[in-house]
CSV table of C-alpha atoms in Angstrom, one decimal:
chain,number,residue,atom,x,y,z
A,1,MET,CA,124.5,86.3,100.5
A,2,VAL,CA,124.9,90.1,99.7
A,3,ASP,CA,121.9,92.4,98.8
A,4,ARG,CA,122.1,94.2,95.5
A,5,VAL,CA,120.8,97.0,94.4
A,6,ALA,CA,118.5,95.5,92.2
A,7,ASP,CA,116.8,94.0,95.4
A,8,TRP,CA,116.0,97.1,96.8
A,9,VAL,CA,114.7,98.5,93.8
A,10,ALA,CA,112.3,95.3,93.5
A,11,LEU,CA,111.4,95.7,97.0
A,12,LEU,CA,110.3,99.5,96.5
A,13,ALA,CA,108.5,98.7,93.6
A,14,ALA,CA,106.3,96.3,95.4
A,15,ALA,CA,105.4,98.6,97.9
A,16,TYR,CA,105.2,101.8,96.1
A,17,PRO,CA,104.3,100.6,92.2
A,18,PRO,CA,106.1,103.1,89.7
A,19,GLY,CA,102.9,102.9,87.6
A,20,ASP,CA,101.2,105.0,90.6
A,21,ALA,CA,103.6,107.8,90.2
A,22,GLU,CA,102.4,111.1,88.2
A,23,PRO,CA,103.3,111.0,84.4
A,24,TRP,CA,105.4,114.1,85.0
A,25,ASP,CA,107.5,112.3,87.7
A,26,ASN,CA,110.7,110.3,87.8
A,27,VAL,CA,110.8,107.5,90.3
A,28,GLY,CA,113.1,104.6,90.9
A,29,LEU,CA,116.7,104.0,90.4
A,30,GLN,CA,118.4,107.3,89.8
A,31,VAL,CA,122.3,106.6,90.2
A,32,GLY,CA,123.8,103.0,90.3
A,33,ALA,CA,124.2,100.0,88.9
A,34,ARG,CA,121.6,97.0,89.6
A,35,ASP,CA,124.2,94.4,90.5
A,36,ASP,CA,126.1,96.7,93.2
A,37,ALA,CA,126.1,95.5,96.6
A,38,VAL,CA,124.0,97.1,99.2
A,39,THR,CA,125.3,96.7,102.9
A,40,ARG,CA,123.4,99.7,104.6
A,41,VAL,CA,120.6,101.7,103.7
A,42,LEU,CA,120.1,105.5,104.3
A,43,VAL,CA,116.7,106.7,104.0
A,44,ALA,CA,116.3,110.6,103.6
A,45,LEU,CA,114.2,113.2,102.0
A,46,GLU,CA,116.5,114.6,99.3
A,47,VAL,CA,119.8,114.1,98.1
A,48,VAL,CA,122.0,117.2,99.2
A,49,ASP,CA,125.8,117.2,100.3
A,50,ALA,CA,125.2,116.7,103.9
A,51,VAL,CA,122.9,113.8,103.3
A,52,LEU,CA,125.7,112.3,101.2
A,53,ASP,CA,128.1,113.3,103.5
A,54,GLU,CA,125.9,111.3,106.3
A,55,ALA,CA,126.0,108.0,104.1
A,56,ALA,CA,129.5,108.3,104.0
A,57,ASP,CA,129.7,108.6,107.8
A,58,VAL,CA,127.1,105.4,108.3
A,59,GLY,CA,128.5,103.3,105.5
A,60,ALA,CA,125.4,103.4,103.3
A,61,ASP,CA,125.9,102.3,100.1
A,62,LEU,CA,122.2,102.9,99.0
A,63,VAL,CA,120.2,106.0,99.6
A,64,VAL,CA,116.4,105.9,99.2
A,65,THR,CA,114.6,109.3,98.9
A,66,HIS,CA,111.3,110.9,98.7
A,67,HIS,CA,112.2,113.8,96.3
A,68,PRO,CA,113.9,112.4,93.1
A,69,LEU,CA,117.6,113.4,92.6
A,70,LEU,CA,117.1,113.4,88.9
A,71,PHE,CA,113.9,115.0,88.4
A,72,ARG,CA,113.9,116.8,84.9
A,73,PRO,CA,116.2,115.8,82.1
A,74,LEU,CA,119.8,116.5,82.2
A,75,ALA,CA,121.5,118.1,78.9
A,76,ALA,CA,124.5,116.9,80.3
A,77,LEU,CA,126.2,115.4,83.6
A,78,THR,CA,128.4,117.5,84.8
A,79,PRO,CA,129.0,119.8,87.9
A,80,ASP,CA,127.3,122.8,86.5
A,81,SER,CA,123.9,121.8,88.3
A,82,ALA,CA,123.0,121.0,91.3
A,83,ALA,CA,121.5,117.7,90.5
A,84,GLY,CA,124.5,116.8,88.0
A,85,ARG,CA,127.1,117.5,90.3
A,86,LEU,CA,125.4,115.5,93.4
A,87,ALA,CA,124.9,112.5,91.0
A,88,LEU,CA,128.4,112.6,89.8
A,89,ARG,CA,129.4,112.8,93.5
A,90,ALA,CA,127.3,110.0,94.3
A,91,ALA,CA,128.7,107.9,91.6
A,92,ARG,CA,132.1,108.3,92.4
A,93,GLU,CA,131.5,107.3,95.9
A,94,GLY,CA,129.6,104.2,94.5
A,95,ARG,CA,126.3,105.4,96.3
A,96,ALA,CA,123.4,104.2,94.4
A,97,VAL,CA,120.1,106.8,94.9
A,98,LEU,CA,116.5,105.3,94.5
A,99,ALA,CA,113.3,107.5,95.1
A,100,ALA,CA,109.7,106.9,95.8
A,101,HIS,CA,108.1,110.3,95.0
A,102,THR,CA,104.2,110.3,93.9
A,103,ASN,CA,104.1,106.8,94.1
A,104,PHE,CA,104.8,107.2,97.8
A,105,ASP,CA,102.5,109.9,98.0
A,106,VAL,CA,99.2,108.1,97.1
A,107,ALA,CA,99.8,105.3,99.0
A,108,GLU,CA,97.4,103.9,101.6
A,109,GLU,CA,100.1,104.8,104.7
A,110,ALA,CA,101.9,107.8,103.0
A,111,THR,CA,102.8,111.3,102.8
A,112,THR,CA,99.5,112.8,104.5
A,113,THR,CA,99.3,109.6,107.1
A,114,PRO,CA,101.2,112.1,110.1
A,115,ILE,CA,98.7,114.9,109.5
A,116,VAL,CA,95.8,112.6,109.7
A,117,GLU,CA,97.1,110.8,112.7
A,118,LEU,CA,97.9,114.0,114.8
A,119,LEU,CA,94.8,115.4,114.4
A,120,GLY,CA,93.1,112.1,114.8
A,121,LEU,CA,90.9,112.4,111.6
A,122,GLU,CA,87.9,110.1,111.2
A,123,ARG,CA,86.2,108.6,108.1
A,124,VAL,CA,89.2,109.3,106.0
A,125,ARG,CA,89.1,109.1,102.3
A,126,PRO,CA,91.6,110.2,99.8
A,127,LEU,CA,91.4,113.7,98.7
A,128,ASP,CA,92.1,113.0,94.9
A,129,PRO,CA,91.3,109.4,94.7
A,130,ARG,CA,93.6,107.5,92.1
A,131,PRO,CA,93.0,104.0,91.0
A,132,ASP,CA,95.2,101.3,92.3
A,133,ARG,CA,96.3,99.7,89.1
A,134,GLY,CA,97.8,96.6,91.0
A,135,GLY,CA,95.0,95.9,93.3
A,136,GLU,CA,91.7,96.0,91.4
A,137,ILE,CA,89.2,94.5,93.2
A,138,GLY,CA,87.6,91.2,91.9
A,139,LYS,CA,85.4,88.5,93.4
A,140,LEU,CA,86.0,84.9,93.4
A,141,THR,CA,83.3,82.4,93.4
A,142,THR,CA,83.6,78.8,94.0
A,143,PHE,CA,81.3,75.7,95.1
A,144,VAL,CA,82.6,73.7,98.0
A,145,PRO,CA,81.3,70.3,99.6
A,146,ARG,CA,79.6,72.0,102.9
A,147,GLU,CA,82.2,70.0,104.9
A,148,HIS,CA,85.3,71.5,103.3
A,149,THR,CA,83.9,75.2,103.5
A,150,GLY,CA,85.5,76.1,106.5
A,151,ALA,CA,88.9,74.9,105.3
A,152,VAL,CA,88.8,76.3,102.1
A,153,ILE,CA,87.9,79.7,103.7
A,154,ALA,CA,91.0,79.5,106.0
A,155,ALA,CA,93.1,78.5,103.1
A,156,LEU,CA,91.6,81.4,100.8
A,157,SER,CA,92.4,83.9,103.7
A,158,ALA,CA,96.0,83.0,104.3
A,159,ALA,CA,96.7,83.6,100.9
A,160,GLY,CA,95.1,87.1,101.3
A,161,ALA,CA,91.9,87.1,99.9
A,162,GLY,CA,88.7,88.1,101.9
A,163,VAL,CA,89.9,91.3,103.3
A,164,ILE,CA,87.9,94.6,103.4
A,165,GLY,CA,89.4,97.2,105.2
A,166,GLU,CA,90.5,96.0,108.9
A,167,TYR,CA,88.4,92.7,108.5
A,168,ASP,CA,89.6,89.4,106.9
A,169,GLU,CA,88.0,85.9,106.3
A,170,CYS,CA,84.8,88.2,104.7
A,171,THR,CA,82.8,85.7,102.6
A,172,PHE,CA,79.7,85.0,101.7
A,173,ARG,CA,78.0,81.6,101.1
A,174,VAL,CA,74.8,80.0,100.1
A,175,PRO,CA,74.0,76.3,100.1
A,176,GLY,CA,72.9,74.2,97.1
A,177,THR,CA,72.9,71.2,95.2
A,178,GLY,CA,75.9,70.7,92.7
A,179,THR,CA,75.7,67.8,90.1
A,180,PHE,CA,78.7,66.3,87.9
A,181,ARG,CA,79.0,63.1,85.8
A,182,PRO,CA,82.8,62.0,85.9
A,183,SER,CA,84.1,60.3,82.9
A,184,ALA,CA,85.7,56.5,82.9
A,185,SER,CA,89.0,58.4,83.1
A,186,ALA,CA,87.7,60.9,85.9
A,187,ASN,CA,89.4,59.9,89.7
A,188,PRO,CA,86.3,61.6,91.6
A,189,GLU,CA,86.6,62.7,95.0
A,190,ARG,CA,83.1,61.1,95.7
A,191,GLY,CA,80.3,59.8,93.4
A,192,ALA,CA,80.6,57.3,91.1
A,193,ARG,CA,81.9,57.3,87.2
A,194,GLY,CA,79.5,57.4,84.3
A,195,GLN,CA,76.2,59.1,86.2
A,196,ARG,CA,75.3,62.2,87.7
A,197,ASN,CA,76.0,62.7,91.2
A,198,GLU,CA,74.4,65.4,93.4
A,199,VAL,CA,76.3,66.9,96.3
A,200,ALA,CA,75.4,69.4,99.4
A,201,GLU,CA,77.6,72.1,98.2
A,202,ASP,CA,78.3,75.9,99.7
A,203,ARG,CA,78.4,78.6,96.9
A,204,LEU,CA,81.6,80.8,98.2
A,205,GLU,CA,82.2,84.3,97.3
A,206,VAL,CA,85.2,86.0,98.5
A,207,GLU,CA,87.0,89.4,97.3
A,208,VAL,CA,90.5,89.1,95.9
A,209,ARG,CA,92.8,92.0,94.6
A,210,ARG,CA,93.9,91.5,91.1
A,211,ASP,CA,97.8,91.3,92.0
A,212,GLY,CA,96.6,88.4,94.4
A,213,LEU,CA,94.5,86.3,92.3
A,214,ASP,CA,97.5,83.8,91.6
A,215,ALA,CA,98.1,82.8,95.1
A,216,ALA,CA,94.4,82.6,95.7
A,217,LEU,CA,93.3,80.2,93.4
A,218,ALA,CA,96.8,78.3,94.1
A,219,ALA,CA,95.3,78.2,97.7
A,220,LEU,CA,91.8,77.4,96.7
A,221,GLU,CA,93.2,74.3,94.2
A,222,GLU,CA,95.2,73.0,97.3
A,223,ALA,CA,92.5,73.1,99.8
A,224,HIS,CA,89.5,72.2,97.7
A,225,PRO,CA,88.8,68.3,97.5
A,226,TYR,CA,87.4,68.1,94.0
A,227,GLU,CA,89.9,67.1,91.0
A,228,GLU,CA,88.5,69.8,89.2
A,229,VAL,CA,87.8,72.8,91.1
A,230,ALA,CA,84.8,75.3,89.6
A,231,TYR,CA,85.5,78.6,89.9
A,232,ASP,CA,84.6,82.0,88.3
A,233,VAL,CA,86.2,85.6,88.9
A,234,TYR,CA,84.6,88.9,88.3
A,235,LEU,CA,86.8,92.2,87.9
A,236,LEU,CA,84.5,94.9,89.9
A,237,ASP,CA,84.7,98.6,89.2
A,238,ASP,CA,85.1,99.4,93.1
A,239,GLN,CA,84.0,102.8,93.7
A,240,ARG,CA,83.1,102.2,97.6
A,241,ARG,CA,86.5,102.8,99.2
A,242,PRO,CA,89.1,104.1,97.1
A,243,ARG,CA,92.4,103.6,98.9
A,244,LYS,CA,94.8,105.3,97.1
A,245,GLY,CA,95.1,109.0,95.9
A,246,LEU,CA,97.0,112.2,96.9
A,247,GLY,CA,95.9,113.9,100.1
A,248,ARG,CA,93.1,113.0,102.6
A,249,VAL,CA,90.0,114.4,103.8
A,250,GLY,CA,87.8,113.6,107.3
A,251,ALA,CA,86.4,114.6,110.1
A,252,LEU,CA,88.0,115.8,113.5
A,253,PRO,CA,86.3,113.6,116.5
A,254,GLU,CA,85.1,117.0,117.8
A,255,PRO,CA,84.7,120.8,116.5
A,256,ALA,CA,87.9,122.7,117.3
A,257,SER,CA,88.9,126.3,116.6
A,258,LEU,CA,91.3,126.8,113.6
A,259,ARG,CA,93.7,128.0,116.3
A,260,ALA,CA,93.7,124.7,118.3
A,261,VAL,CA,94.5,122.6,115.0
A,262,ALA,CA,96.9,125.2,114.1
A,263,ASP,CA,98.7,124.4,117.9
A,264,ALA,CA,98.5,121.1,117.4
A,265,LEU,CA,100.3,121.0,114.2
A,266,ALA,CA,102.8,123.6,115.3
A,267,VAL,CA,103.9,120.9,118.2
A,268,GLY,CA,103.6,117.7,116.0
A,269,LEU,CA,105.0,118.8,112.9
A,270,PRO,CA,108.8,120.0,112.7
A,271,SER,CA,107.8,123.2,111.2
A,272,PRO,CA,109.6,126.3,112.2
A,273,HIS,CA,107.0,128.8,109.9
A,274,LEU,CA,103.6,127.5,110.0
A,275,ARG,CA,101.2,130.0,108.3
A,276,VAL,CA,97.4,130.2,109.2
A,277,ALA,CA,94.7,132.1,106.7
A,278,GLY,CA,91.4,132.5,108.5
A,279,ASP,CA,89.7,133.4,111.5
A,280,LEU,CA,91.5,131.7,114.6
A,281,ASP,CA,88.2,131.4,116.6
A,282,ARG,CA,86.4,129.7,113.9
A,283,PRO,CA,85.3,126.3,114.7
A,284,VAL,CA,86.4,123.8,112.1
A,285,ARG,CA,85.4,119.9,111.9
A,286,ARG,CA,86.0,118.7,107.9
A,287,VAL,CA,89.6,118.9,107.5
A,288,ALA,CA,91.5,118.3,104.4
A,289,ALA,CA,95.3,117.7,104.2
A,290,CYS,CA,98.0,116.8,101.5
A,291,GLY,CA,101.6,116.4,102.3
A,292,GLY,CA,103.9,118.7,100.4
A,293,ALA,CA,103.1,121.3,97.8
A,294,GLY,CA,99.5,121.2,97.8
A,295,ASP,CA,97.6,124.2,96.6
A,296,GLY,CA,96.8,122.6,93.3
A,297,LEU,CA,94.3,120.4,95.5
A,298,ILE,CA,92.3,123.4,96.9
A,299,GLY,CA,89.4,122.9,94.6
A,300,ALA,CA,89.4,119.2,95.7
A,301,ALA,CA,89.0,120.2,99.2
A,302,LEU,CA,86.3,122.7,98.4
A,303,THR,CA,84.3,120.1,96.6
A,304,ALA,CA,84.9,117.5,99.7
A,305,GLY,CA,83.0,120.3,101.7
A,306,ALA,CA,86.6,121.0,103.8
A,307,ASP,CA,86.4,123.7,106.7
A,308,LEU,CA,90.1,123.6,106.5
A,309,TYR,CA,92.8,122.8,104.1
A,310,VAL,CA,96.1,121.6,105.4
A,311,THR,CA,99.2,121.5,103.3
A,312,GLY,CA,102.5,123.5,102.0
A,313,ASP,CA,103.9,125.9,99.8
A,314,LEU,CA,100.8,128.0,99.6
A,315,ARG,CA,100.8,130.9,97.1
A,316,HIS,CA,99.3,134.1,97.5
A,317,HIS,CA,96.6,134.3,94.8
A,318,PRO,CA,95.4,130.3,95.3
A,319,ALA,CA,95.4,131.3,98.9
A,320,LEU,CA,93.3,134.3,98.5
A,321,ASP,CA,91.0,132.6,96.2
A,322,ALA,CA,90.3,129.7,98.8
A,323,ARG,CA,89.5,132.6,101.6
A,324,SER,CA,87.2,133.9,99.5
A,325,GLN,CA,85.0,130.7,99.1
A,326,GLY,CA,85.4,130.5,103.2
A,327,LEU,CA,88.1,128.0,103.1
A,328,ALA,CA,90.8,128.3,106.0
A,329,LEU,CA,94.3,127.2,105.3
A,330,ILE,CA,97.4,126.1,107.5
A,331,ASP,CA,100.4,125.8,105.4
A,332,ALA,CA,103.0,123.9,107.3
A,333,GLY,CA,105.5,124.1,104.9
A,334,HIS,CA,106.8,121.7,102.2
A,335,HIS,CA,109.5,119.9,104.0
A,336,ALA,CA,107.8,119.5,107.5
A,337,THR,CA,104.9,117.9,105.9
A,338,GLU,CA,106.8,115.5,103.9
A,339,ALA,CA,109.8,114.8,106.4
A,340,ALA,CA,106.9,113.7,109.2
A,341,ALA,CA,106.1,111.0,106.7
A,342,LEU,CA,109.5,109.5,106.4
A,343,PRO,CA,109.4,107.1,109.2
A,344,LEU,CA,106.5,105.2,107.3
A,345,LEU,CA,109.0,104.8,104.1
A,346,ARG,CA,111.8,103.4,106.5
A,347,THR,CA,109.2,100.7,108.1
A,348,ALA,CA,107.9,99.8,104.6
A,349,LEU,CA,111.6,99.3,103.7
A,350,VAL,CA,112.4,97.2,106.8
A,351,GLU,CA,109.4,95.3,106.8
A,352,GLY,CA,109.9,94.6,103.0
A,353,ALA,CA,113.4,93.5,103.6
A,354,ALA,CA,112.5,90.5,106.6
A,355,GLY,CA,110.3,89.7,104.0
A,356,ARG,CA,112.8,89.1,101.3
A,357,GLY,CA,115.5,87.9,103.2
A,358,LEU,CA,117.7,90.9,102.8
A,359,THR,CA,120.1,91.6,105.3
A,360,ALA,CA,121.4,95.4,104.9
A,361,ALA,CA,120.5,97.7,107.8
A,362,VAL,CA,118.0,100.6,107.1
A,363,ALA,CA,119.0,104.1,109.1
A,364,ALA,CA,117.2,107.1,109.2
A,365,SER,CA,119.0,110.4,108.6
A,366,ALA,CA,119.3,112.9,110.9
A,367,VAL,CA,120.0,115.7,108.3
A,368,ASP,CA,117.5,118.7,108.1
A,369,THR,CA,117.1,119.8,104.6
A,370,ASP,CA,114.6,122.3,104.9
A,371,PRO,CA,116.2,125.2,103.0
A,372,TRP,CA,114.0,127.6,105.1
A,373,SER,CA,114.7,128.8,108.7
A,374,ALA,CA,112.7,130.7,111.1
A,375,TYR,CA,113.3,134.3,111.2
A,376,ARG,CA,112.4,136.6,114.2
A,377,PRO,CA,113.1,140.2,114.2
A,378,PRO,CA,114.8,141.6,117.3
A,379,PRO,CA,112.1,143.9,119.3
A,380,PRO,CA,112.4,147.5,118.8
A,381,ALA,CA,114.6,149.3,121.3
A,382,ALA,CA,112.8,150.8,124.5
A,383,GLY,CA,111.1,154.1,123.4
A,384,ALA,CA,111.8,153.7,119.3
A,385,ALA,CA,108.8,154.6,116.9
A,386,GLY,CA,108.4,155.7,113.6
A,387,ARG,CA,111.2,154.9,111.4
A,388,ASP,CA,114.5,153.4,112.2
A,389,GLU,CA,118.0,154.5,111.3
A,390,GLU,CA,117.6,153.1,107.7
A,391,GLY,CA,114.7,155.0,107.5
A,392,ILE,CA,112.4,151.8,107.1
A,393,ALA,CA,108.8,152.5,108.5
A,394,ARG,CA,107.9,150.3,111.7
């Protein structure tokens, strides 16, 4: 069965819900029809002519990008704008374009993850936490005959309930006594009709995500021995461990100099023009980071007690303000800090496709879309001093 664009739209939305995107953002299907066939997918940072050339070379009829091709509304779909020209080209060539932008940025494993892993940050949390609209935490409480408690725990765990961080099968139980009186029409698993029965039961509590509640209840009813299963569901205001949000903040395993951190990023990220603001010999421990353009989160980095903030596209005045408040800065470039996360996006697509029975192969773009290149002026000629031939002071 041939994949359709709609299948891949649904896959991407499940991995990175469009509702997680910023209100000003434009994510999802940008070019193409939902019924179009998909035989090969290309993952790229953004759509440029070289990426469309590459898509043609590898036979990709769907391009999944981080940066939306159609970001601002177009007054007309003509070749007079870059976005219009590229959208027309993609449409004429029969290539769909699908984007995950800020909904990818805020995911648990997303844009800032490569920086976190490269520096080995510990005790990491979102720098600017966001509500997980699909995954709000609830508590499911049920009452199980004691000899069946293990089977119910196993069933709930298999359905995705009882997960806290890196631990699963997380439950709490309290022994007690349950009572019930079956009617004449009931078919009780135990006890007599028409009289009150007492059973040794466990009160079992387990956490469950709101978007996993239906699966957990179905598993509970399948594993529970009673004809009528008693349970309660409580939605919680979970402030303990926000998982989604822009950027991350954490601690280096040991204090390091600003120079050492900059060296690690210069080697580990594809950045030809990394910039540093601060005393290179200054020790830093607490690090905030945000892939992409992140000078809007300087205040959040300061509030989080960061010694250093790593991001891209830092402007002059926000950088001055940050320095005046004691925050060291590393600008590793917009492109470098986001391109490093594209393998995570591709992995999510590959794993999601396998789980949904989709057959289109997923390729990673090899095109470097960074508009900037490193420039190093040639060294002055031996003995040269003062002004050069054009009168520019050295």
